[in-house]
JSON list of C-alpha atoms in Angstrom, two decimals:
[
{"chain": "A", "resi": 1, "resn": "MET", "atom": "CA", "xyz": [-66.96, -54.50, -10.18]},
{"chain": "A", "resi": 2, "resn": "LYS", "atom": "CA", "xyz": [-67.45, -50.37, -8.18]},
{"chain": "A", "resi": 3, "resn": "LYS", "atom": "CA", "xyz": [-64.19, -51.72, -6.45]},
{"chain": "A", "resi": 4, "resn": "THR", "atom": "CA", "xyz": [-62.39, -53.00, -8.31]},
{"chain": "A", "resi": 5, "resn": "PHE", "atom": "CA", "xyz": [-62.52, -49.80, -10.44]},
{"chain": "A", "resi": 6, "resn": "ASN", "atom": "CA", "xyz": [-61.50, -47.57, -8.09]},
{"chain": "A", "resi": 7, "resn": "ASN", "atom": "CA", "xyz": [-58.53, -49.79, -6.78]},
{"chain": "A", "resi": 8, "resn": "GLY", "atom": "CA", "xyz": [-57.59, -49.47, -10.87]},
{"chain": "A", "resi": 9, "resn": "LEU", "atom": "CA", "xyz": [-58.16, -46.02, -10.62]},
{"chain": "A", "resi": 10, "resn": "TRP", "atom": "CA", "xyz": [-55.74, -45.26, -8.14]},
{"chain": "A", "resi": 11, "resn": "LEU", "atom": "CA", "xyz": [-53.03, -47.82, -8.46]},
{"chain": "A", "resi": 12, "resn": "GLY", "atom": "CA", "xyz": [-52.88, -46.25, -12.28]},
{"chain": "A", "resi": 13, "resn": "LEU", "atom": "CA", "xyz": [-52.67, -42.38, -10.50]},
{"chain": "A", "resi": 14, "resn": "PHE", "atom": "CA", "xyz": [-49.19, -43.75, -8.62]},
{"chain": "A", "resi": 15, "resn": "CYS", "atom": "CA", "xyz": [-47.97, -44.61, -11.17]},
{"chain": "A", "resi": 16, "resn": "TRP", "atom": "CA", "xyz": [-48.17, -41.52, -13.11]},
{"chain": "A", "resi": 17, "resn": "LEU", "atom": "CA", "xyz": [-47.54, -39.90, -10.22]},
{"chain": "A", "resi": 18, "resn": "LEU", "atom": "CA", "xyz": [-44.49, -41.31, -9.84]},
{"chain": "A", "resi": 19, "resn": "VAL", "atom": "CA", "xyz": [-43.34, -41.98, -13.19]},
{"chain": "A", "resi": 20, "resn": "ALA", "atom": "CA", "xyz": [-43.59, -37.76, -13.00]},
{"chain": "A", "resi": 21, "resn": "CYS", "atom": "CA", "xyz": [-41.83, -37.59, -10.19]},
{"chain": "A", "resi": 22, "resn": "GLY", "atom": "CA", "xyz": [-38.96, -39.13, -11.21]},
{"chain": "A", "resi": 23, "resn": "ASN", "atom": "CA", "xyz": [-38.97, -37.78, -14.73]},
{"chain": "A", "resi": 24, "resn": "ASN", "atom": "CA", "xyz": [-38.98, -33.38, -12.24]},
{"chain": "A", "resi": 25, "resn": "ASN", "atom": "CA", "xyz": [-35.86, -35.11, -10.44]},
{"chain": "A", "resi": 26, "resn": "SER", "atom": "CA", "xyz": [-34.65, -35.94, -13.24]},
{"chain": "A", "resi": 27, "resn": "THR", "atom": "CA", "xyz": [-34.30, -32.48, -14.77]},
{"chain": "A", "resi": 28, "resn": "THR", "atom": "CA", "xyz": [-33.80, -30.54, -11.22]},
{"chain": "A", "resi": 29, "resn": "LEU", "atom": "CA", "xyz": [-30.47, -32.75, -11.20]},
{"chain": "A", "resi": 30, "resn": "ASP", "atom": "CA", "xyz": [-29.44, -32.09, -14.74]},
{"chain": "A", "resi": 31, "resn": "ASP", "atom": "CA", "xyz": [-30.28, -28.23, -14.32]},
{"chain": "A", "resi": 32, "resn": "THR", "atom": "CA", "xyz": [-28.41, -27.75, -11.00]},
{"chain": "A", "resi": 33, "resn": "LYS", "atom": "CA", "xyz": [-25.62, -30.22, -12.92]},
{"chain": "A", "resi": 34, "resn": "GLN", "atom": "CA", "xyz": [-25.79, -27.53, -16.14]},
{"chain": "A", "resi": 35, "resn": "ALA", "atom": "CA", "xyz": [-25.23, -23.79, -13.75]},
{"chain": "A", "resi": 36, "resn": "THR", "atom": "CA", "xyz": [-22.71, -25.42, -11.27]},
{"chain": "A", "resi": 37, "resn": "ASP", "atom": "CA", "xyz": [-20.05, -26.41, -14.26]},
{"chain": "A", "resi": 38, "resn": "SER", "atom": "CA", "xyz": [-21.04, -22.80, -15.25]},
{"chain": "A", "resi": 39, "resn": "ILE", "atom": "CA", "xyz": [-19.61, -21.15, -12.12]},
{"chain": "A", "resi": 40, "resn": "GLU", "atom": "CA", "xyz": [-17.31, -23.53, -11.57]},
{"chain": "A", "resi": 41, "resn": "ALA", "atom": "CA", "xyz": [-13.71, -21.75, -10.80]},
{"chain": "A", "resi": 42, "resn": "PRO", "atom": "CA", "xyz": [-11.63, -21.87, -14.01]},
{"chain": "A", "resi": 43, "resn": "GLN", "atom": "CA", "xyz": [-8.37, -23.66, -13.84]},
{"chain": "A", "resi": 44, "resn": "THR", "atom": "CA", "xyz": [-5.12, -22.01, -13.21]},
{"chain": "A", "resi": 45, "resn": "ALA", "atom": "CA", "xyz": [-3.19, -21.98, -16.64]},
{"chain": "A", "resi": 46, "resn": "GLU", "atom": "CA", "xyz": [-0.10, -23.42, -15.18]},
{"chain": "A", "resi": 47, "resn": "ALA", "atom": "CA", "xyz": [0.52, -25.97, -12.50]},
{"chain": "A", "resi": 48, "resn": "LEU", "atom": "CA", "xyz": [2.53, -24.10, -9.43]},
{"chain": "A", "resi": 49, "resn": "LYS", "atom": "CA", "xyz": [4.56, -25.20, -6.34]},
{"chain": "A", "resi": 50, "resn": "LEU", "atom": "CA", "xyz": [5.20, -24.00, -3.72]},
{"chain": "A", "resi": 51, "resn": "ILE", "atom": "CA", "xyz": [8.98, -22.76, -2.23]},
{"chain": "A", "resi": 52, "resn": "GLN", "atom": "CA", "xyz": [10.12, -22.87, 1.34]},
{"chain": "A", "resi": 53, "resn": "GLU", "atom": "CA", "xyz": [13.46, -22.25, 2.05]},
{"chain": "A", "resi": 54, "resn": "THR", "atom": "CA", "xyz": [15.88, -19.92, 4.56]},
{"chain": "A", "resi": 55, "resn": "ASP", "atom": "CA", "xyz": [17.74, -17.34, 2.70]},
{"chain": "A", "resi": 56, "resn": "SER", "atom": "CA", "xyz": [21.29, -16.23, 4.63]},
{"chain": "A", "resi": 57, "resn": "ASP", "atom": "CA", "xyz": [19.65, -14.30, 7.26]},
{"chain": "A", "resi": 58, "resn": "GLY", "atom": "CA", "xyz": [17.54, -17.16, 9.16]},
{"chain": "A", "resi": 59, "resn": "ASN", "atom": "CA", "xyz": [14.32, -15.82, 7.89]},
{"chain": "A", "resi": 60, "resn": "SER", "atom": "CA", "xyz": [11.62, -18.84, 6.61]},
{"chain": "A", "resi": 61, "resn": "LEU", "atom": "CA", "xyz": [10.36, -17.24, 2.66]},
{"chain": "A", "resi": 62, "resn": "LYS", "atom": "CA", "xyz": [8.03, -19.31, 1.55]},
{"chain": "A", "resi": 63, "resn": "TYR", "atom": "CA", "xyz": [6.20, -18.76, -1.49]},
{"chain": "A", "resi": 64, "resn": "THR", "atom": "CA", "xyz": [4.71, -20.21, -5.10]},
{"chain": "A", "resi": 65, "resn": "GLU", "atom": "CA", "xyz": [6.16, -20.04, -8.59]},
{"chain": "A", "resi": 66, "resn": "ARG", "atom": "CA", "xyz": [4.97, -21.82, -11.57]},
{"chain": "A", "resi": 67, "resn": "ASP", "atom": "CA", "xyz": [6.54, -24.78, -12.55]},
{"chain": "A", "resi": 68, "resn": "SER", "atom": "CA", "xyz": [6.85, -24.97, -15.96]},
{"chain": "A", "resi": 69, "resn": "ASP", "atom": "CA", "xyz": [9.66, -21.62, -15.99]},
{"chain": "A", "resi": 70, "resn": "GLY", "atom": "CA", "xyz": [10.17, -20.91, -11.86]},
{"chain": "A", "resi": 71, "resn": "VAL", "atom": "CA", "xyz": [8.90, -17.45, -12.27]},
{"chain": "A", "resi": 72, "resn": "ARG", "atom": "CA", "xyz": [7.39, -16.08, -8.96]},
{"chain": "A", "resi": 73, "resn": "GLU", "atom": "CA", "xyz": [3.32, -16.16, -9.15]},
{"chain": "A", "resi": 74, "resn": "GLY", "atom": "CA", "xyz": [0.95, -15.04, -6.05]},
{"chain": "A", "resi": 75, "resn": "LEU", "atom": "CA", "xyz": [1.93, -14.14, -2.55]},
{"chain": "A", "resi": 76, "resn": "PHE", "atom": "CA", "xyz": [5.33, -14.76, -0.90]},
{"chain": "A", "resi": 77, "resn": "THR", "atom": "CA", "xyz": [5.88, -14.39, 2.88]},
{"chain": "A", "resi": 78, "resn": "LYS", "atom": "CA", "xyz": [9.49, -13.99, 5.09]},
{"chain": "A", "resi": 79, "resn": "MET", "atom": "CA", "xyz": [9.51, -14.85, 8.54]},
{"chain": "A", "resi": 80, "resn": "ASN", "atom": "CA", "xyz": [12.25, -13.96, 10.70]},
{"chain": "A", "resi": 81, "resn": "ALA", "atom": "CA", "xyz": [14.07, -16.78, 13.35]},
{"chain": "A", "resi": 82, "resn": "GLU", "atom": "CA", "xyz": [11.48, -16.04, 15.75]},
{"chain": "A", "resi": 83, "resn": "GLY", "atom": "CA", "xyz": [8.54, -16.79, 14.10]},
{"chain": "A", "resi": 84, "resn": "VAL", "atom": "CA", "xyz": [7.60, -13.16, 13.19]},
{"chain": "A", "resi": 85, "resn": "LYS", "atom": "CA", "xyz": [6.37, -12.11, 9.66]},
{"chain": "A", "resi": 86, "resn": "ILE", "atom": "CA", "xyz": [7.87, -9.44, 7.66]},
{"chain": "A", "resi": 87, "resn": "GLU", "atom": "CA", "xyz": [6.96, -9.47, 4.83]},
{"chain": "A", "resi": 88, "resn": "GLU", "atom": "CA", "xyz": [4.35, -9.90, 2.62]},
{"chain": "A", "resi": 89, "resn": "THR", "atom": "CA", "xyz": [4.05, -9.29, -1.06]},
{"chain": "A", "resi": 90, "resn": "ASN", "atom": "CA", "xyz": [1.65, -10.05, -4.19]},
{"chain": "A", "resi": 91, "resn": "TYR", "atom": "CA", "xyz": [3.83, -11.07, -7.68]},
{"chain": "A", "resi": 92, "resn": "ARG", "atom": "CA", "xyz": [1.55, -11.94, -10.62]},
{"chain": "A", "resi": 93, "resn": "ASN", "atom": "CA", "xyz": [4.50, -13.13, -13.90]},
{"chain": "A", "resi": 94, "resn": "GLY", "atom": "CA", "xyz": [7.42, -11.95, -11.47]},
{"chain": "A", "resi": 95, "resn": "LYS", "atom": "CA", "xyz": [6.89, -8.87, -11.39]},
{"chain": "A", "resi": 96, "resn": "ILE", "atom": "CA", "xyz": [5.22, -7.25, -7.67]},
{"chain": "A", "resi": 97, "resn": "VAL", "atom": "CA", "xyz": [2.11, -6.08, -8.19]},
{"chain": "A", "resi": 98, "resn": "GLY", "atom": "CA", "xyz": [-0.32, -4.45, -5.83]},
{"chain": "A", "resi": 99, "resn": "GLN", "atom": "CA", "xyz": [0.51, -4.63, -1.56]},
{"chain": "A", "resi": 100, "resn": "ARG", "atom": "CA", "xyz": [3.77, -4.77, -0.02]},
{"chain": "A", "resi": 101, "resn": "ILE", "atom": "CA", "xyz": [4.18, -4.88, 3.56]},
{"chain": "A", "resi": 102, "resn": "LEU", "atom": "CA", "xyz": [6.95, -4.71, 5.73]},
{"chain": "A", "resi": 103, "resn": "TYR", "atom": "CA", "xyz": [6.57, -4.80, 9.60]},
{"chain": "A", "resi": 104, "resn": "TYR", "atom": "CA", "xyz": [9.19, -4.13, 12.82]},
{"chain": "A", "resi": 105, "resn": "PRO", "atom": "CA", "xyz": [10.74, -7.67, 13.92]},
{"chain": "A", "resi": 106, "resn": "GLN", "atom": "CA", "xyz": [7.90, -7.16, 17.03]},
{"chain": "A", "resi": 107, "resn": "GLY", "atom": "CA", "xyz": [5.10, -7.27, 13.73]},
{"chain": "A", "resi": 108, "resn": "ASP", "atom": "CA", "xyz": [4.36, -3.87, 13.93]},
{"chain": "A", "resi": 109, "resn": "THR", "atom": "CA", "xyz": [3.67, -2.93, 10.16]},
{"chain": "A", "resi": 110, "resn": "MET", "atom": "CA", "xyz": [6.60, -0.62, 9.29]},
{"chain": "A", "resi": 111, "resn": "ILE", "atom": "CA", "xyz": [5.79, -0.04, 5.74]},
{"chain": "A", "resi": 112, "resn": "VAL", "atom": "CA", "xyz": [3.58, 0.20, 2.98]},
{"chain": "A", "resi": 113, "resn": "GLU", "atom": "CA", "xyz": [3.99, 0.71, -1.23]},
{"chain": "A", "resi": 114, "resn": "SER", "atom": "CA", "xyz": [2.16, -0.04, -3.61]},
{"chain": "A", "resi": 115, "resn": "TYR", "atom": "CA", "xyz": [2.91, -1.57, -6.76]},
{"chain": "A", "resi": 116, "resn": "GLN", "atom": "CA", "xyz": [2.02, -1.68, -10.72]},
{"chain": "A", "resi": 117, "resn": "GLY", "atom": "CA", "xyz": [4.23, -4.35, -12.95]},
{"chain": "A", "resi": 118, "resn": "ASP", "atom": "CA", "xyz": [7.53, -3.79, -10.12]},
{"chain": "A", "resi": 119, "resn": "SER", "atom": "CA", "xyz": [7.08, 0.04, -9.92]},
{"chain": "A", "resi": 120, "resn": "PHE", "atom": "CA", "xyz": [5.92, 1.71, -7.35]},
{"chain": "A", "resi": 121, "resn": "GLU", "atom": "CA", "xyz": [2.31, 2.96, -8.11]},
{"chain": "A", "resi": 122, "resn": "GLY", "atom": "CA", "xyz": [0.11, 4.72, -5.87]},
{"chain": "A", "resi": 123, "resn": "ILE", "atom": "CA", "xyz": [0.26, 5.25, -1.75]},
{"chain": "A", "resi": 124, "resn": "TYR", "atom": "CA", "xyz": [2.99, 5.13, -0.23]},
{"chain": "A", "resi": 125, "resn": "LYS", "atom": "CA", "xyz": [2.88, 4.88, 3.99]},
{"chain": "A", "resi": 126, "resn": "SER", "atom": "CA", "xyz": [5.93, 4.44, 6.82]},
{"chain": "A", "resi": 127, "resn": "PHE", "atom": "CA", "xyz": [4.73, 4.47, 9.98]},
{"chain": "A", "resi": 128, "resn": "TYR", "atom": "CA", "xyz": [7.10, 4.68, 13.61]},
{"chain": "A", "resi": 129, "resn": "PRO", "atom": "CA", "xyz": [7.51, 2.05, 15.96]},
{"chain": "A", "resi": 130, "resn": "ASN", "atom": "CA", "xyz": [4.32, 2.81, 18.33]},
{"chain": "A", "resi": 131, "resn": "GLY", "atom": "CA", "xyz": [2.65, 2.52, 15.23]},
{"chain": "A", "resi": 132, "resn": "LYS", "atom": "CA", "xyz": [1.52, 6.57, 14.61]},
{"chain": "A", "resi": 133, "resn": "ILE", "atom": "CA", "xyz": [1.93, 7.21, 11.27]},
{"chain": "A", "resi": 134, "resn": "LYS", "atom": "CA", "xyz": [5.39, 8.45, 10.05]},
{"chain": "A", "resi": 135, "resn": "MET", "atom": "CA", "xyz": [5.17, 9.14, 5.66]},
{"chain": "A", "resi": 136, "resn": "LYS", "atom": "CA", "xyz": [2.82, 9.56, 3.71]},
{"chain": "A", "resi": 137, "resn": "GLY", "atom": "CA", "xyz": [2.31, 10.47, 0.03]},
{"chain": "A", "resi": 138, "resn": "VAL", "atom": "CA", "xyz": [2.30, 9.69, -3.62]},
{"chain": "A", "resi": 139, "resn": "TYR", "atom": "CA", "xyz": [4.03, 7.70, -6.59]},
{"chain": "A", "resi": 140, "resn": "ARG", "atom": "CA", "xyz": [2.94, 8.09, -9.97]},
{"chain": "A", "resi": 141, "resn": "ASN", "atom": "CA", "xyz": [4.84, 6.12, -12.75]},
{"chain": "A", "resi": 142, "resn": "ASN", "atom": "CA", "xyz": [8.00, 4.68, -10.24]},
{"chain": "A", "resi": 143, "resn": "THR", "atom": "CA", "xyz": [8.12, 8.94, -9.13]},
{"chain": "A", "resi": 144, "resn": "MET", "atom": "CA", "xyz": [7.24, 10.61, -5.92]},
{"chain": "A", "resi": 145, "resn": "GLU", "atom": "CA", "xyz": [4.80, 12.78, -7.53]},
{"chain": "A", "resi": 146, "resn": "GLY", "atom": "CA", "xyz": [2.48, 15.61, -5.11]},
{"chain": "A", "resi": 147, "resn": "ILE", "atom": "CA", "xyz": [2.43, 16.58, -1.41]},
{"chain": "A", "resi": 148, "resn": "TRP", "atom": "CA", "xyz": [4.23, 13.92, 0.91]},
{"chain": "A", "resi": 149, "resn": "ILE", "atom": "CA", "xyz": [3.81, 14.51, 4.14]},
{"chain": "A", "resi": 150, "resn": "GLN", "atom": "CA", "xyz": [5.80, 13.25, 7.69]},
{"chain": "A", "resi": 151, "resn": "TYR", "atom": "CA", "xyz": [5.10, 12.94, 11.43]},
{"chain": "A", "resi": 152, "resn": "HIS", "atom": "CA", "xyz": [6.38, 13.80, 14.16]},
{"chain": "A", "resi": 153, "resn": "GLU", "atom": "CA", "xyz": [7.13, 10.34, 16.28]},
{"chain": "A", "resi": 154, "resn": "ASN", "atom": "CA", "xyz": [4.02, 12.08, 18.84]},
{"chain": "A", "resi": 155, "resn": "GLY", "atom": "CA", "xyz": [1.83, 12.75, 15.65]},
{"chain": "A", "resi": 156, "resn": "GLN", "atom": "CA", "xyz": [2.44, 16.17, 14.72]},
{"chain": "A", "resi": 157, "resn": "LEU", "atom": "CA", "xyz": [3.10, 17.14, 11.47]},
{"chain": "A", "resi": 158, "resn": "LYS", "atom": "CA", "xyz": [6.30, 17.30, 10.84]},
{"chain": "A", "resi": 159, "resn": "GLU", "atom": "CA", "xyz": [6.95, 19.19, 7.13]},
{"chain": "A", "resi": 160, "resn": "GLU", "atom": "CA", "xyz": [4.74, 19.11, 4.21]},
{"chain": "A", "resi": 161, "resn": "VAL", "atom": "CA", "xyz": [6.91, 19.18, 0.77]},
{"chain": "A", "resi": 162, "resn": "SER", "atom": "CA", "xyz": [5.91, 19.21, -2.95]},
{"chain": "A", "resi": 163, "resn": "PHE", "atom": "CA", "xyz": [7.62, 16.75, -5.36]},
{"chain": "A", "resi": 164, "resn": "SER", "atom": "CA", "xyz": [7.86, 16.70, -9.12]},
{"chain": "A", "resi": 165, "resn": "ASN", "atom": "CA", "xyz": [9.68, 13.83, -10.60]},
{"chain": "A", "resi": 166, "resn": "ASN", "atom": "CA", "xyz": [11.07, 12.54, -7.90]},
{"chain": "A", "resi": 167, "resn": "ALA", "atom": "CA", "xyz": [12.55, 15.65, -6.44]},
{"chain": "A", "resi": 168, "resn": "GLU", "atom": "CA", "xyz": [11.34, 18.34, -4.31]},
{"chain": "A", "resi": 169, "resn": "ASN", "atom": "CA", "xyz": [10.06, 21.52, -6.43]},
{"chain": "A", "resi": 170, "resn": "GLY", "atom": "CA", "xyz": [7.48, 23.59, -5.04]},
{"chain": "A", "resi": 171, "resn": "PRO", "atom": "CA", "xyz": [6.47, 25.30, -1.22]},
{"chain": "A", "resi": 172, "resn": "PHE", "atom": "CA", "xyz": [7.01, 23.35, 1.73]},
{"chain": "A", "resi": 173, "resn": "LYS", "atom": "CA", "xyz": [6.30, 23.94, 5.29]},
{"chain": "A", "resi": 174, "resn": "GLU", "atom": "CA", "xyz": [7.72, 22.46, 8.70]},
{"chain": "A", "resi": 175, "resn": "TYR", "atom": "CA", "xyz": [7.16, 22.08, 11.69]},
{"chain": "A", "resi": 176, "resn": "HIS", "atom": "CA", "xyz": [7.68, 22.04, 15.58]},
{"chain": "A", "resi": 177, "resn": "PRO", "atom": "CA", "xyz": [6.90, 18.50, 17.33]},
{"chain": "A", "resi": 178, "resn": "ASN", "atom": "CA", "xyz": [3.98, 21.37, 19.53]},
{"chain": "A", "resi": 179, "resn": "GLY", "atom": "CA", "xyz": [2.42, 21.96, 15.79]},
{"chain": "A", "resi": 180, "resn": "GLN", "atom": "CA", "xyz": [3.79, 24.72, 15.24]},
{"chain": "A", "resi": 181, "resn": "LEU", "atom": "CA", "xyz": [5.56, 26.38, 11.89]},
{"chain": "A", "resi": 182, "resn": "SER", "atom": "CA", "xyz": [8.56, 26.31, 12.19]},
{"chain": "A", "resi": 183, "resn": "VAL", "atom": "CA", "xyz": [10.35, 27.36, 8.45]},
{"chain": "A", "resi": 184, "resn": "VAL", "atom": "CA", "xyz": [7.99, 27.94, 5.23]},
{"chain": "A", "resi": 185, "resn": "GLY", "atom": "CA", "xyz": [10.19, 28.41, 1.97]},
{"chain": "A", "resi": 186, "resn": "THR", "atom": "CA", "xyz": [9.56, 26.86, -1.26]},
{"chain": "A", "resi": 187, "resn": "TYR", "atom": "CA", "xyz": [12.03, 24.26, -3.11]},
{"chain": "A", "resi": 188, "resn": "LYS", "atom": "CA", "xyz": [13.49, 23.94, -6.91]},
{"chain": "A", "resi": 189, "resn": "ASP", "atom": "CA", "xyz": [14.96, 21.23, -8.29]},
{"chain": "A", "resi": 190, "resn": "GLY", "atom": "CA", "xyz": [15.74, 18.55, -5.58]},
{"chain": "A", "resi": 191, "resn": "ALA", "atom": "CA", "xyz": [16.28, 20.45, -1.60]},
{"chain": "A", "resi": 192, "resn": "ASN", "atom": "CA", "xyz": [17.45, 23.28, -3.23]},
{"chain": "A", "resi": 193, "resn": "GLU", "atom": "CA", "xyz": [15.74, 26.38, -1.16]},
{"chain": "A", "resi": 194, "resn": "GLU", "atom": "CA", "xyz": [15.04, 29.34, -3.70]},
{"chain": "A", "resi": 195, "resn": "GLY", "atom": "CA", "xyz": [13.54, 32.52, -2.56]},
{"chain": "A", "resi": 196, "resn": "THR", "atom": "CA", "xyz": [12.53, 33.53, 0.69]},
{"chain": "A", "resi": 197, "resn": "LEU", "atom": "CA", "xyz": [12.48, 31.49, 3.99]},
{"chain": "A", "resi": 198, "resn": "LYS", "atom": "CA", "xyz": [10.50, 32.84, 7.08]},
{"chain": "A", "resi": 199, "resn": "PHE", "atom": "CA", "xyz": [11.69, 31.47, 10.50]},
{"chain": "A", "resi": 200, "resn": "TYR", "atom": "CA", "xyz": [9.64, 30.51, 13.91]},
{"chain": "A", "resi": 201, "resn": "ASP", "atom": "CA", "xyz": [9.89, 29.78, 17.16]},
{"chain": "A", "resi": 202, "resn": "GLU", "atom": "CA", "xyz": [8.22, 27.14, 19.13]},
{"chain": "A", "resi": 203, "resn": "ASN", "atom": "CA", "xyz": [5.39, 29.89, 20.19]},
{"chain": "A", "resi": 204, "resn": "GLY", "atom": "CA", "xyz": [4.86, 30.91, 16.34]},
{"chain": "A", "resi": 205, "resn": "VAL", "atom": "CA", "xyz": [6.93, 34.06, 16.88]},
{"chain": "A", "resi": 206, "resn": "HIS", "atom": "CA", "xyz": [8.39, 34.89, 13.43]},
{"chain": "A", "resi": 207, "resn": "TYR", "atom": "CA", "xyz": [12.08, 35.05, 14.05]},
{"chain": "A", "resi": 208, "resn": "LYS", "atom": "CA", "xyz": [14.61, 35.29, 11.32]},
{"chain": "A", "resi": 209, "resn": "THR", "atom": "CA", "xyz": [14.18, 35.55, 6.91]},
{"chain": "A", "resi": 210, "resn": "MET", "atom": "CA", "xyz": [16.63, 34.84, 4.80]},
{"chain": "A", "resi": 211, "resn": "GLU", "atom": "CA", "xyz": [16.91, 34.90, 0.99]},
{"chain": "A", "resi": 212, "resn": "CYS", "atom": "CA", "xyz": [18.25, 31.74, -1.01]},
{"chain": "A", "resi": 213, "resn": "LYS", "atom": "CA", "xyz": [19.08, 31.63, -4.64]},
{"chain": "A", "resi": 214, "resn": "LYS", "atom": "CA", "xyz": [19.47, 27.88, -5.63]},
{"chain": "A", "resi": 215, "resn": "GLY", "atom": "CA", "xyz": [20.22, 26.55, -2.24]},
{"chain": "A", "resi": 216, "resn": "VAL", "atom": "CA", "xyz": [22.46, 29.50, -0.70]},
{"chain": "A", "resi": 217, "resn": "CYS", "atom": "CA", "xyz": [20.79, 31.36, 1.46]},
{"chain": "A", "resi": 218, "resn": "ARG", "atom": "CA", "xyz": [21.37, 34.82, 3.22]},
{"chain": "A", "resi": 219, "resn": "THR", "atom": "CA", "xyz": [19.94, 36.30, 6.18]},
{"chain": "A", "resi": 220, "resn": "THR", "atom": "CA", "xyz": [18.19, 39.47, 5.66]},
{"chain": "A", "resi": 221, "resn": "TRP", "atom": "CA", "xyz": [16.57, 40.15, 8.83]},
{"chain": "A", "resi": 222, "resn": "ALA", "atom": "CA", "xyz": [16.55, 38.74, 11.93]},
{"chain": "A", "resi": 223, "resn": "GLN", "atom": "CA", "xyz": [16.03, 39.73, 16.09]},
{"chain": "A", "resi": 224, "resn": "GLU", "atom": "CA", "xyz": [18.15, 40.85, 17.51]},
{"chain": "A", "resi": 225, "resn": "LYS", "atom": "CA", "xyz": [20.58, 41.33, 14.69]},
{"chain": "A", "resi": 226, "resn": "ALA", "atom": "CA", "xyz": [24.09, 43.07, 14.49]},
{"chain": "A", "resi": 227, "resn": "LYS", "atom": "CA", "xyz": [24.19, 45.87, 12.80]},
{"chain": "A", "resi": 228, "resn": "GLY", "atom": "CA", "xyz": [25.45, 45.00, 8.76]},
{"chain": "A", "resi": 229, "resn": "SER", "atom": "CA", "xyz": [25.65, 41.68, 9.78]},
{"chain": "A", "resi": 230, "resn": "LYS", "atom": "CA", "xyz": [24.57, 39.06, 7.20]},
{"chain": "A", "resi": 231, "resn": "LYS", "atom": "CA", "xyz": [25.42, 35.21, 6.98]},
{"chain": "A", "resi": 232, "resn": "LYS", "atom": "CA", "xyz": [25.13, 33.37, 4.14]},
{"chain": "A", "resi": 233, "resn": "GLY", "atom": "CA", "xyz": [25.62, 29.63, 3.10]},
{"chain": "A", "resi": 234, "resn": "LYS", "atom": "CA", "xyz": [23.42, 26.11, 3.49]},
{"chain": "A", "resi": 235, "resn": "ARG", "atom": "CA", "xyz": [20.18, 26.81, 5.61]},
{"chain": "A", "resi": 236, "resn": "SER", "atom": "CA", "xyz": [20.66, 25.02, 8.96]}
]
């Protein structure tokens, strides 16, 4: 009798555990499915189709566009005839957004532009074929603003210019390839020198001063200047 009771007890416990484990597994699977559904990436609103074609220069173009209206959406790449990428651009609603990168034929970066809504917005950089920085500056609302800097191919500063509303406005400095200061002055309403210009040789020695008005400059002092000599015109 005791033995029969023990066997029944163990059988009952086994059945209870089996049912309980089955219920727990069912709950766990349901929770996992719900969690997976909650983080699933949303479906694309409109179907995109991949376009691969060749332009008149023999470059291979690859991009995606909306199936409904043919508007570009996503990454655009251009490869030259040798299979080297020469352009990479992002599109949203048919307009350039984010970075647009242009490459030299050998594949090195040539220009990095920043866009917002098909207009320049943000940092601009260009590079020499040797990879050294050539120019950098900032666009605001599709115009050049603030300090723009150019470099010689050896990496030394070449020019620092102040821009406002897409035109040179404000102080500027130019430098010799050895890094020494070359010219100091001011631009007004574009590349028109205004006020005093000072010139320096490659050793940093000041050798000439000019006074400018609306881009027309007159030498007022120079080393070893002949008596009464005054030159007038655009600076060289």
